PDB file of C-alpha atoms in Angstrom:
ATOM      1  CA  MET A   1     105.117 -54.689  75.846  1.00 89.00           C
ATOM      2  CA  SER A   2     102.102 -56.869  76.541  1.00 93.00           C
ATOM      3  CA  ILE A   3     100.232 -58.716  79.275  1.00 92.00           C
ATOM      4  CA  HIS A   4      99.559 -62.444  78.893  1.00 93.00           C
ATOM      5  CA  GLU A   5      97.074 -64.244  81.130  1.00 92.00           C
ATOM      6  CA  GLY A   6      97.813 -67.837  82.089  1.00 92.00           C
ATOM      7  CA  TYR A   7     100.550 -70.316  81.371  1.00 93.00           C
ATOM      8  CA  ARG A   8     103.203 -69.683  78.758  1.00 94.00           C
ATOM      9  CA  PRO A   9     106.027 -72.167  78.018  1.00 95.00           C
ATOM     10  CA  GLY A  10     109.066 -71.329  80.145  1.00 94.00           C
ATOM     11  CA  CYS A  11     107.150 -69.076  82.539  1.00 93.00           C
ATOM     12  CA  ILE A  12     107.823 -71.173  85.649  1.00 94.00           C
ATOM     13  CA  GLY A  13     111.581 -70.997  85.184  1.00 95.00           C
ATOM     14  CA  ASP A  14     111.514 -67.319  84.260  1.00 93.00           C
ATOM     15  CA  ILE A  15     109.387 -66.339  87.273  1.00 92.00           C
ATOM     16  CA  VAL A  16     111.510 -68.418  89.650  1.00 93.00           C
ATOM     17  CA  ALA A  17     114.699 -66.850  88.253  1.00 93.00           C
ATOM     18  CA  LEU A  18     113.280 -63.336  88.729  1.00 90.00           C
ATOM     19  CA  HIS A  19     112.347 -64.132  92.337  1.00 89.00           C
ATOM     20  CA  ALA A  20     115.664 -65.819  93.090  1.00 92.00           C
ATOM     21  CA  ARG A  21     117.805 -62.971  91.733  1.00 92.00           C
ATOM     22  CA  THR A  22     115.703 -60.274  93.390  1.00 90.00           C
ATOM     23  CA  TYR A  23     115.537 -61.851  96.845  1.00 91.00           C
ATOM     24  CA  ALA A  24     119.179 -62.944  96.793  1.00 94.00           C
ATOM     25  CA  GLN A  25     120.146 -59.327  96.211  1.00 92.00           C
ATOM     26  CA  ILE A  26     117.789 -57.626  98.660  1.00 91.00           C
ATOM     27  CA  ALA A  27     117.494 -60.244 101.412  1.00 93.00           C
ATOM     28  CA  GLY A  28     120.347 -62.731 100.928  1.00 96.00           C
ATOM     29  CA  PHE A  29     117.989 -65.628 100.175  1.00 95.00           C
ATOM     30  CA  GLY A  30     119.544 -68.686  98.557  1.00 96.00           C
ATOM     31  CA  ALA A  31     118.848 -72.143  97.202  1.00 97.00           C
ATOM     32  CA  PHE A  32     116.209 -73.105  99.793  1.00 97.00           C
ATOM     33  CA  PHE A  33     114.067 -70.084  98.850  1.00 94.00           C
ATOM     34  CA  GLU A  34     114.506 -70.656  95.117  1.00 95.00           C
ATOM     35  CA  ALA A  35     113.539 -74.333  95.430  1.00 96.00           C
ATOM     36  CA  LYS A  36     110.481 -73.463  97.536  1.00 94.00           C
ATOM     37  CA  VAL A  37     109.296 -70.849  95.019  1.00 92.00           C
ATOM     38  CA  ALA A  38     109.843 -73.317  92.157  1.00 94.00           C
ATOM     39  CA  ALA A  39     107.898 -76.120  93.859  1.00 94.00           C
ATOM     40  CA  GLU A  40     104.978 -73.909  94.878  1.00 91.00           C
ATOM     41  CA  LEU A  41     104.732 -72.180  91.518  1.00 91.00           C
ATOM     42  CA  ALA A  42     104.926 -75.475  89.599  1.00 93.00           C
ATOM     43  CA  GLU A  43     102.115 -76.902  91.733  1.00 91.00           C
ATOM     44  CA  PHE A  44     100.006 -73.755  91.219  1.00 89.00           C
ATOM     45  CA  VAL A  45     100.570 -73.590  87.454  1.00 91.00           C
ATOM     46  CA  GLY A  46      99.790 -77.297  87.177  1.00 91.00           C
ATOM     47  CA  ARG A  47      96.228 -76.485  88.260  1.00 88.00           C
ATOM     48  CA  LEU A  48      95.688 -73.815  85.577  1.00 87.00           C
ATOM     49  CA  PRO A  49      93.382 -73.012  83.907  1.00 85.00           C
ATOM     50  CA  SER A  50      90.943 -72.693  86.778  1.00 84.00           C
ATOM     51  CA  ASP A  51      88.012 -70.396  87.483  1.00 79.00           C
ATOM     52  CA  ASN A  52      89.476 -69.224  90.789  1.00 79.00           C
ATOM     53  CA  LYS A  53      93.193 -69.041  89.922  1.00 83.00           C
ATOM     54  CA  ARG A  54      94.875 -66.456  87.730  1.00 86.00           C
ATOM     55  CA  MET A  55      98.361 -65.530  86.616  1.00 89.00           C
ATOM     56  CA  TRP A  56      99.455 -62.601  84.463  1.00 90.00           C
ATOM     57  CA  LEU A  57     102.817 -62.241  82.749  1.00 92.00           C
ATOM     58  CA  TYR A  58     104.353 -58.932  81.699  1.00 91.00           C
ATOM     59  CA  LEU A  59     106.238 -59.378  78.409  1.00 92.00           C
ATOM     60  CA  GLU A  60     108.754 -57.173  76.639  1.00 91.00           C
ATOM     61  CA  ASP A  61     110.082 -58.307  73.271  1.00 93.00           C
ATOM     62  CA  ASP A  62     108.326 -61.642  73.888  1.00 91.00           C
ATOM     63  CA  ARG A  63     110.358 -62.203  77.107  1.00 91.00           C
ATOM     64  CA  ILE A  64     108.850 -62.475  80.574  1.00 90.00           C
ATOM     65  CA  LYS A  65     109.888 -59.430  82.578  1.00 89.00           C
ATOM     66  CA  GLY A  66     107.356 -59.682  85.396  1.00 88.00           C
ATOM     67  CA  SER A  67     104.463 -61.628  86.846  1.00 88.00           C
ATOM     68  CA  LEU A  68     101.458 -61.182  89.088  1.00 87.00           C
ATOM     69  CA  VAL A  69      99.880 -64.163  90.827  1.00 84.00           C
ATOM     70  CA  PRO A  70      97.035 -63.291  93.225  1.00 81.00           C
ATOM     71  CA  ARG A  71      96.218 -65.607  96.095  1.00 73.00           C
ATOM     72  CA  ASN A  72      92.596 -66.685  95.871  1.00 63.00           C
ATOM     73  CA  ALA A  73      90.200 -66.599  98.790  1.00 41.00           C
ATOM     74  CA  GLU A  74      89.835 -70.401  98.937  1.00 45.00           C
ATOM     75  CA  SER A  75      92.995 -70.878 100.988  1.00 45.00           C
ATOM     76  CA  SER A  76      92.334 -68.182 103.588  1.00 42.00           C
ATOM     77  CA  SER A  77      89.144 -69.493 105.207  1.00 41.00           C
ATOM     78  CA  PRO A  78      86.145 -71.695 104.511  1.00 40.00           C
ATOM     79  CA  SER A  79      83.743 -68.759 104.890  1.00 41.00           C
ATOM     80  CA  PRO A  80      83.017 -66.328 102.047  1.00 42.00           C
ATOM     81  CA  PRO A  81      85.045 -63.106 102.001  1.00 44.00           C
ATOM     82  CA  THR A  82      83.585 -60.038 103.668  1.00 45.00           C
ATOM     83  CA  ALA A  83      83.138 -56.740 101.854  1.00 44.00           C
ATOM     84  CA  SER A  84      86.452 -55.472 103.204  1.00 44.00           C
ATOM     85  CA  HIS A  85      88.293 -58.554 101.986  1.00 44.00           C
ATOM     86  CA  SER A  86      86.780 -58.388  98.510  1.00 48.00           C
ATOM     87  CA  ARG A  87      88.477 -55.022  97.887  1.00 49.00           C
ATOM     88  CA  ALA A  88      91.962 -56.195  98.830  1.00 54.00           C
ATOM     89  CA  LEU A  89      94.264 -58.100  96.512  1.00 54.00           C
ATOM     90  CA  ARG A  90      96.307 -60.725  98.313  1.00 63.00           C
ATOM     91  CA  LEU A  91      99.359 -61.772  96.343  1.00 60.00           C
ATOM     92  CA  ARG A  92     100.790 -65.240  96.001  1.00 64.00           C
ATOM     93  CA  GLY A  93     103.658 -63.739  94.058  1.00 63.00           C
ATOM     94  CA  LEU A  94     104.837 -60.624  92.292  1.00 65.00           C
ATOM     95  CA  SER A  95     108.065 -60.324  90.379  1.00 67.00           C
ATOM     96  CA  ALA A  96     109.596 -57.843  87.990  1.00 69.00           C
ATOM     97  CA  ASP A  97     112.889 -57.400  86.215  1.00 73.00           C
ATOM     98  CA  ALA A  98     114.200 -53.881  86.758  1.00 62.00           C
ATOM     99  CA  VAL A  99     116.194 -53.937  83.541  1.00 50.00           C
TER     100      VAL A  99
END
């Protein structure tokens, strides 16, 4: 197992598939949700690498089994984060394959 930071070929499709399968099973989400996740993730990844954007991929046997994409402070407000905000991690997305 390993952690990879940043883009990796195929990661957008793999992350979207993980989200789609998970949320279809636990919440009944369908095509609209999957398309929205795909569009937003593709737009986000298209701006990598960036100083204020990060993405980590969890790999097993060279296959993506999970991801962590924090939401940066830039989108929440124009003012700098307070001390209490700097300790909290806000997620744009988190996915993991249970198998």
